[in-house]
Coordinates of C-alpha atoms in Angstrom, one line a residue:
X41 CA 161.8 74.6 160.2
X42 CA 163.6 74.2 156.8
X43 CA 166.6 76.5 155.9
X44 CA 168.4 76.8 152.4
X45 CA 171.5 78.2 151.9
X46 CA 172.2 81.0 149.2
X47 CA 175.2 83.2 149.0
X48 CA 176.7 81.7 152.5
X49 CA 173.4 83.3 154.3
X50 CA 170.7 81.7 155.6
X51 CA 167.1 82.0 155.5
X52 CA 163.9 80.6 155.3
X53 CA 161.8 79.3 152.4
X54 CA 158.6 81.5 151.5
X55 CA 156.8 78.3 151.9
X56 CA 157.9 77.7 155.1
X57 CA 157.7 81.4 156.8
X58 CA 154.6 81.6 159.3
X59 CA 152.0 83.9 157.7
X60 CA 148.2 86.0 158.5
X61 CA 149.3 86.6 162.8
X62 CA 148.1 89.3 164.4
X63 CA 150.6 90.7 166.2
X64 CA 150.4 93.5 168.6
X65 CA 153.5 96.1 168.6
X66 CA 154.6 96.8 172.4
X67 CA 157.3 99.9 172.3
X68 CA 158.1 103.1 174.2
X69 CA 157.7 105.9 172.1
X70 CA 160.2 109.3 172.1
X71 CA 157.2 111.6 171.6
X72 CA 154.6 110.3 174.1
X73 CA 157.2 110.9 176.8
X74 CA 158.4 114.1 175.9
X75 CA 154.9 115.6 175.8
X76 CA 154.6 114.3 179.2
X77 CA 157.0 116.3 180.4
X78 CA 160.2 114.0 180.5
X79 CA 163.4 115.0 179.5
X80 CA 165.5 114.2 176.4
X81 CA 168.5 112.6 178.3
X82 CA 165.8 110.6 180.3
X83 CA 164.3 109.6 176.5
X84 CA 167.1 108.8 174.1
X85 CA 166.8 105.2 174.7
X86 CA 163.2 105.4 173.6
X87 CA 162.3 104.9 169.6
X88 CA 161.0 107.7 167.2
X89 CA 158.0 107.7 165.1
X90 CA 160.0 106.6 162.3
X91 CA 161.1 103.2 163.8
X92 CA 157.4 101.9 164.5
X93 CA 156.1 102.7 161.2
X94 CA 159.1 100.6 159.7
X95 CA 158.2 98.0 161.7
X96 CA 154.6 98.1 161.1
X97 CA 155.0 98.4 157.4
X98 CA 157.6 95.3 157.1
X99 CA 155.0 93.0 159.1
X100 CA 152.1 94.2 157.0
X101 CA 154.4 93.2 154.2
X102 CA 154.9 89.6 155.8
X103 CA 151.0 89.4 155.1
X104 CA 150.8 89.9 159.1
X105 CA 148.0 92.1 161.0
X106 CA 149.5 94.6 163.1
X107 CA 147.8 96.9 166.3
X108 CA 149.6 99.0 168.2
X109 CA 149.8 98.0 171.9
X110 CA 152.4 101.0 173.1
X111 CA 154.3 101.2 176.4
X112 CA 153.8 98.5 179.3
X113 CA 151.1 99.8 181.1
X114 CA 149.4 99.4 178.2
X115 CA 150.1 96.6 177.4
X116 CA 148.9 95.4 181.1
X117 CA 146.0 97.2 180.7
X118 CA 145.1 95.4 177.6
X119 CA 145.9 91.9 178.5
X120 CA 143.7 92.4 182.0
X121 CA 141.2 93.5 179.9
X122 CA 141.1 90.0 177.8
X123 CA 143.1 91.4 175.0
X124 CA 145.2 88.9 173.0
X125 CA 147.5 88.4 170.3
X126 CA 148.8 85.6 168.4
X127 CA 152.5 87.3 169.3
X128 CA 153.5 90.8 170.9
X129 CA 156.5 92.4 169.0
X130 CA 158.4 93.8 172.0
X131 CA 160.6 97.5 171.5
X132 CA 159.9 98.6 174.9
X133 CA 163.0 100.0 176.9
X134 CA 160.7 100.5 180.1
X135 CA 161.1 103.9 182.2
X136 CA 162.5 103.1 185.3
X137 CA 165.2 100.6 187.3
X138 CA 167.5 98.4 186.1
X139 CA 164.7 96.1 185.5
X140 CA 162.9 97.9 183.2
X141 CA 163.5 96.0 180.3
X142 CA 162.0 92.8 182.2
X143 CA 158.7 94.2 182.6
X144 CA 156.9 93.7 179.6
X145 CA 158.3 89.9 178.8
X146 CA 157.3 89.6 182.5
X147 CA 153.6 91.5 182.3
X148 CA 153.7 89.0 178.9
X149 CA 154.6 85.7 180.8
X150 CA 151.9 86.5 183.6
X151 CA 149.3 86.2 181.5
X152 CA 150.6 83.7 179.0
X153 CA 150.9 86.1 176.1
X154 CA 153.4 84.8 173.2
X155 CA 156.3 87.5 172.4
X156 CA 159.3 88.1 170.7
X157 CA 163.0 88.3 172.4
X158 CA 164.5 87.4 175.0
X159 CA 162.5 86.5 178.6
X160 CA 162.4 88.7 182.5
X161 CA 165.8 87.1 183.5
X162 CA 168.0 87.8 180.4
X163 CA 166.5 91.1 180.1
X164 CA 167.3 92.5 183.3
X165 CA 170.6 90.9 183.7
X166 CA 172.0 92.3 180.4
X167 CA 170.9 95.6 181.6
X168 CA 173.2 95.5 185.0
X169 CA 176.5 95.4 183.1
X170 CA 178.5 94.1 185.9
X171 CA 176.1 91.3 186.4
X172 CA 176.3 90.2 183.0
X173 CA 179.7 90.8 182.9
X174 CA 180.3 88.2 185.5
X175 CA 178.3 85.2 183.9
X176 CA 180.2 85.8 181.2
X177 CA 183.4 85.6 183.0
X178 CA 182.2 82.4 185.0
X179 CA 182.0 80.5 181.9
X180 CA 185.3 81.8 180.8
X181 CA 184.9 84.3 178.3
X182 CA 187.4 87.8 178.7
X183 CA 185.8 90.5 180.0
X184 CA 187.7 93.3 181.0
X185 CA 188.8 93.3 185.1
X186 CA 186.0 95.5 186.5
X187 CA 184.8 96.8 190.3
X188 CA 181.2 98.2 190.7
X189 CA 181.5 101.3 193.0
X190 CA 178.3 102.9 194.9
X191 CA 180.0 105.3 197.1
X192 CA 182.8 107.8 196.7
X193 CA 185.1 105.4 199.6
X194 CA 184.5 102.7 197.0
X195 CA 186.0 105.3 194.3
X196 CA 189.1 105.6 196.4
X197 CA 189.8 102.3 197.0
X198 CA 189.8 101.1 192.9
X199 CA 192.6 98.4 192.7
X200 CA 192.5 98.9 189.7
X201 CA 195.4 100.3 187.2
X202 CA 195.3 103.7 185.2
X203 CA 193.7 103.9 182.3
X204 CA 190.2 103.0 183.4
X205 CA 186.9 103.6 181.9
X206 CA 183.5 104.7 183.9
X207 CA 179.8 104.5 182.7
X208 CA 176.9 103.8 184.8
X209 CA 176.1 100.1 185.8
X210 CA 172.3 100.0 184.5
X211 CA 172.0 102.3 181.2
X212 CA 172.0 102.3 177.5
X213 CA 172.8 104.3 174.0
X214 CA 175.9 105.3 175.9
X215 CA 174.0 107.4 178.8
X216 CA 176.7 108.7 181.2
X217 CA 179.3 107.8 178.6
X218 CA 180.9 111.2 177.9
X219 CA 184.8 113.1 177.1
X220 CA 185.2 111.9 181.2
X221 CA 184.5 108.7 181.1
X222 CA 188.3 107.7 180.5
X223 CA 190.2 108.0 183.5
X224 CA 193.9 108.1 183.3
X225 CA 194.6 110.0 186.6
X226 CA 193.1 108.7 190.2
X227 CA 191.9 112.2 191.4
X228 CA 189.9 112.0 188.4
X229 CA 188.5 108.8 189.3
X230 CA 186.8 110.2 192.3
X231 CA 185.1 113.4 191.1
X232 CA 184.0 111.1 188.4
X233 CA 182.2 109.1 190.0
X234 CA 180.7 111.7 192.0
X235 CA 179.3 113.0 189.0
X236 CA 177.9 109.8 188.3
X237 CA 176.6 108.5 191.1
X238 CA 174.5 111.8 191.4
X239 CA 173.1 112.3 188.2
X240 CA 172.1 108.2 187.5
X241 CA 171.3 107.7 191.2
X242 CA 173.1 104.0 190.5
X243 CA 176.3 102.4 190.9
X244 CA 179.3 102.8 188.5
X245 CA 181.0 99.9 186.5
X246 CA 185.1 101.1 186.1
X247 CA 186.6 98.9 184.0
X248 CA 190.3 98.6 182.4
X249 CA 190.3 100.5 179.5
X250 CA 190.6 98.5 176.2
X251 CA 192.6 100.8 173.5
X252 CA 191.8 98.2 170.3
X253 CA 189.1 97.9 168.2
X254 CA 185.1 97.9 168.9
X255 CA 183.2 95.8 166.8
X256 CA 179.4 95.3 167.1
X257 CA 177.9 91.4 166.6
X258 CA 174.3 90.8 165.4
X259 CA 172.9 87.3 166.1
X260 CA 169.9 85.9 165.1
X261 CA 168.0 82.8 166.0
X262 CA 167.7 79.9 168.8
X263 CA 169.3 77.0 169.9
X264 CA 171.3 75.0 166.9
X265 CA 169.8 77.7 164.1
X266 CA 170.8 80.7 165.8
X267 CA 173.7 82.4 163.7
X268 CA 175.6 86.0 163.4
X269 CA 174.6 88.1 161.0
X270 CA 177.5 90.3 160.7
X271 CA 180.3 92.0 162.3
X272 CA 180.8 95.5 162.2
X273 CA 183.4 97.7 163.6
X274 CA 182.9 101.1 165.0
X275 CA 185.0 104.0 163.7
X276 CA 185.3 107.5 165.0
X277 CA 186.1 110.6 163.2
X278 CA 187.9 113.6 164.5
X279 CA 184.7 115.2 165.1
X280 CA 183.3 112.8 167.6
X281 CA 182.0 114.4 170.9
X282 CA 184.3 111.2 173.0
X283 CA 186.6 109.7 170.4
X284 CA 187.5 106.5 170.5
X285 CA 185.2 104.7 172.8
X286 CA 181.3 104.1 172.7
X287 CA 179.1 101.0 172.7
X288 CA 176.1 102.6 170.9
X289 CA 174.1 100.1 172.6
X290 CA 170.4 101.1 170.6
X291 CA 171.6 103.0 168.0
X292 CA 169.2 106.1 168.4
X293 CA 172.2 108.4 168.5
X294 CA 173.5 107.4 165.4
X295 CA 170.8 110.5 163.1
X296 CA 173.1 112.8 164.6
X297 CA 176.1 111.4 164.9
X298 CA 176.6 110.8 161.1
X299 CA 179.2 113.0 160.8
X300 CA 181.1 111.8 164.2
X301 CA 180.4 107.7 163.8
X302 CA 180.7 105.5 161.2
X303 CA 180.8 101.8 160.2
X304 CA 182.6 99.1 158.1
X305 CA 181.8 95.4 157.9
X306 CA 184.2 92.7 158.7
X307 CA 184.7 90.4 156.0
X308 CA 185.1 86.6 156.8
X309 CA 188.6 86.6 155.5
X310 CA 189.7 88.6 158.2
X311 CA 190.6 86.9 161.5
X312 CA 188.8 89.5 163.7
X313 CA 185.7 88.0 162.3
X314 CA 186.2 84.3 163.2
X315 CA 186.9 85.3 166.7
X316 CA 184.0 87.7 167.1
X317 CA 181.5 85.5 166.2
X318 CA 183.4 82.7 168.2
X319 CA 182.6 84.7 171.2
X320 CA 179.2 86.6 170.5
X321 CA 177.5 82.8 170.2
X322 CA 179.1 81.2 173.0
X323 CA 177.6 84.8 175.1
X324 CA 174.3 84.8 173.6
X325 CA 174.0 81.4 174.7
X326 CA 175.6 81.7 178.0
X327 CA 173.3 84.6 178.5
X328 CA 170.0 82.7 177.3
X329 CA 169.2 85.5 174.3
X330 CA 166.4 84.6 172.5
X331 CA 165.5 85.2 168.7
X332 CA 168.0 88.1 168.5
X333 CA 170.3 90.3 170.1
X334 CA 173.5 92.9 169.4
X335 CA 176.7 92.6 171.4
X336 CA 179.7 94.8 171.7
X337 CA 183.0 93.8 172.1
X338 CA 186.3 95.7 172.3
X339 CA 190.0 94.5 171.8
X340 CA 193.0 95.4 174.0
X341 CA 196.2 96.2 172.8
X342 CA 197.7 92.5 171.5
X343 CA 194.2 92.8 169.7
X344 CA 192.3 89.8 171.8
X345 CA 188.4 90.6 171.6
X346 CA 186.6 91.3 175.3
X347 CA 183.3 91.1 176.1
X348 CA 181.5 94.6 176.7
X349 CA 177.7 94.3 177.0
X350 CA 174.7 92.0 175.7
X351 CA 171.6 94.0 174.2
X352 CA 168.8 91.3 174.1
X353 CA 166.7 94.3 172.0
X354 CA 168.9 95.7 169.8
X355 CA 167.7 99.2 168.2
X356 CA 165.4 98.3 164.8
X357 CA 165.1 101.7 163.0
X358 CA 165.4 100.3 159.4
X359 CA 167.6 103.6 158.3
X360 CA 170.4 103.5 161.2
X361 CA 170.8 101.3 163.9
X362 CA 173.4 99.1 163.9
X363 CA 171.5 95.7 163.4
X364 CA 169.4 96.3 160.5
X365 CA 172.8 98.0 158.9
X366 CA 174.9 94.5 159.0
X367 CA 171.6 92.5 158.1
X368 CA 171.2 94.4 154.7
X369 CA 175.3 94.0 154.5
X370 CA 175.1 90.5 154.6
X371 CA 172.2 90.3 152.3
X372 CA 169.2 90.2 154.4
X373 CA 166.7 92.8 153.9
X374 CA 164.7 94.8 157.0
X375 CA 161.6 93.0 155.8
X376 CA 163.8 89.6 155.6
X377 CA 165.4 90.7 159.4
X378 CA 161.7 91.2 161.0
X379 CA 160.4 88.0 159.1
X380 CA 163.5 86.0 160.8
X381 CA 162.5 87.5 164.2
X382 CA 159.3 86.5 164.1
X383 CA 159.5 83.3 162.5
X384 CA 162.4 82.4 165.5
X385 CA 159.6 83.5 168.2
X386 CA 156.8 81.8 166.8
X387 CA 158.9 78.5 166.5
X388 CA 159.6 78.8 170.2
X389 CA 155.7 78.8 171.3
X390 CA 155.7 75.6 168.5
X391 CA 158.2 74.0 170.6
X392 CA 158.0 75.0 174.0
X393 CA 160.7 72.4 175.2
X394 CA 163.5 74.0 172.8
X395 CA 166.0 75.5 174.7
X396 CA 167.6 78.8 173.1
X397 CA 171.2 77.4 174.7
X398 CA 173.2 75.2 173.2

């Protein structure tokens, strides 16, 4: 696969990019569930209209074939059926357990369907934040000290010192993330996690509060060509509903949050930069990501970055989320960003013995 450089970024030649696949769009879709008669909180995580017709209109711009697949169970259905595609395009969050975002790479690997992003065991330990959060910490990279508490005698007993900060263990786009989720008091600590525990029905991650900057890292790519797109931090306004803290894991709040979030890019020259994408690559590959993925990270006071969370399928609506904002930043276009994607999963199926670690 032959790269060429241009403007420090990048990319493939035209003559090089794989062309003419049919490739079969796999997502959970906002409206479908709704109509079913699920909530919006149980939802948000899900993508709109809007995002699968971007992504449909870049690949039929790549000179691809697209068909939409939908959610999983179609997606099974399909593939018992005899269905195939040269690649699936994988969106889909899943509906249920902290596995959900392992079950269509899984339902994919059972019946030896090529698709994009990361595989069953990356999916569904970047999910489980405390999981993840320990690899991470086994090979050495800072992670804020963290306890995982199921029960309200587990609240109690936090070693841990004031301020802390509580989300559930197994959820994105900042579910359970609210104006209570920083703890500076320990009475607090208990009836927030009582709150938590019942509405998620899953364990909560309490973590030391970091009080520096977030900043969001995109990567893209496997093995020796994988590479960060851009670094972004997260600002808050005085209108935001919990300011100062979020990891807008998928992006889908950010339509209404215009006027509560923003974003600036890091420049090179600054030395949060080189130490952000110093430690997203060494997690994606510690992690296994494949083809792309969007990490958060958060400094404490002395301003040393901490790993936060690993999202092996960062949110793709071409107007807002976070990744296809630092791509066209950096010079890379949403059509460019999908073409990358694709080309980095088709070269895996090429070479099957490439390894997306380093």
């Amino acid at each position: 696969m032959l790269y060429i450089k241009a403007n420090n970024e990048s990319f493939l030649t035209e003559s090089h990019r794989v062309m003419g696949l049919l490739i079969g769009l796999c997502y959970d879709l906002k409206a479908d569930y709704l109509k079913a008669g699920f909530s919006a909180a149980e939802v948000m995580e899900f993508d709109d209209e809007e995002t699968i017709i971007g992504l449909e209109d870049a690949l039929f711009q790549l000179g691809h074939q697209v068909e939409r697949i939908g959610n999983g169970r179609a997606l099974a259905r399909r593939l018992a059926k005899g269905d195939r595609w040269d690649l699936v395009f994988n969106i889909a969050e899943g509906i249920k357990g902290r596995s959900r975002e392992a079950q269509v790479p899984a339902v994919c690997e059972l019946f030896a369907q090529p698709y994009t992003f990361s595989d069953p065991l990356t999916c569904a330990l970047t999910l489980d934040k405390a999981l993840a959060k320990r690899v991470v910490r086994d090979r050495g990279l800072p992670t804020a000290p963290f306890e995982v508490v199921s029960t309200l005698e587990e609240a109690a007993a936090v070693s841990l010192p004031m301020p802390l900060f509580l989300k559930p263990v197994a959820e994105g786009s900042s579910k359970g993330v609210t104006g209570r989720s920083l703890v500076k008091e320990r009475e607090e600590l208990v009836a927030v996690c009582r709150e938590l525990l019942k509405q998620f029905h899953q364990p909560v991650l309490v973590e030391t509060f970091l009080p520096g900057k977030e900043v969001t890292v995109g990567i893209i790519g496997n093995g020796s060509t994988a590479r960060v797109v851009g670094v972004t931090e997260i600002f808050f306004t005085d209108k935001a509903e919990f300011a100062a803290f979020t990891t807008l894991e998928k992006g889908k709040k950010m339509e209404g949050n215009r006027e509560r979030i923003f974003y600036r890019q890091v420049t090179d020259e600054e030395p949060l930069a080189a130490q952000a994408r110093q430690l997203a690559l060494v997690a994606y590959y510690t992690l296994s990501c494949r083809d792309v993925a969007r990490l958060d990270l958060r400094c404490d006071a002395a301003g040393v970055l901490y790993f936060l969370e690993m999202n092996p399928l960062p949110g793709l609506n071409p107007v807002f989320s976070p990744l296809p904002i630092m791509a066209e930043w950096a010079g890379l276009s949403y059509v460019k960003l999908i073409d990358e994607i694709v080309e980095s999963a088709w070269e895996r199926y090429k070479c099957p013995n490439s390894s997306p670690r380093r």
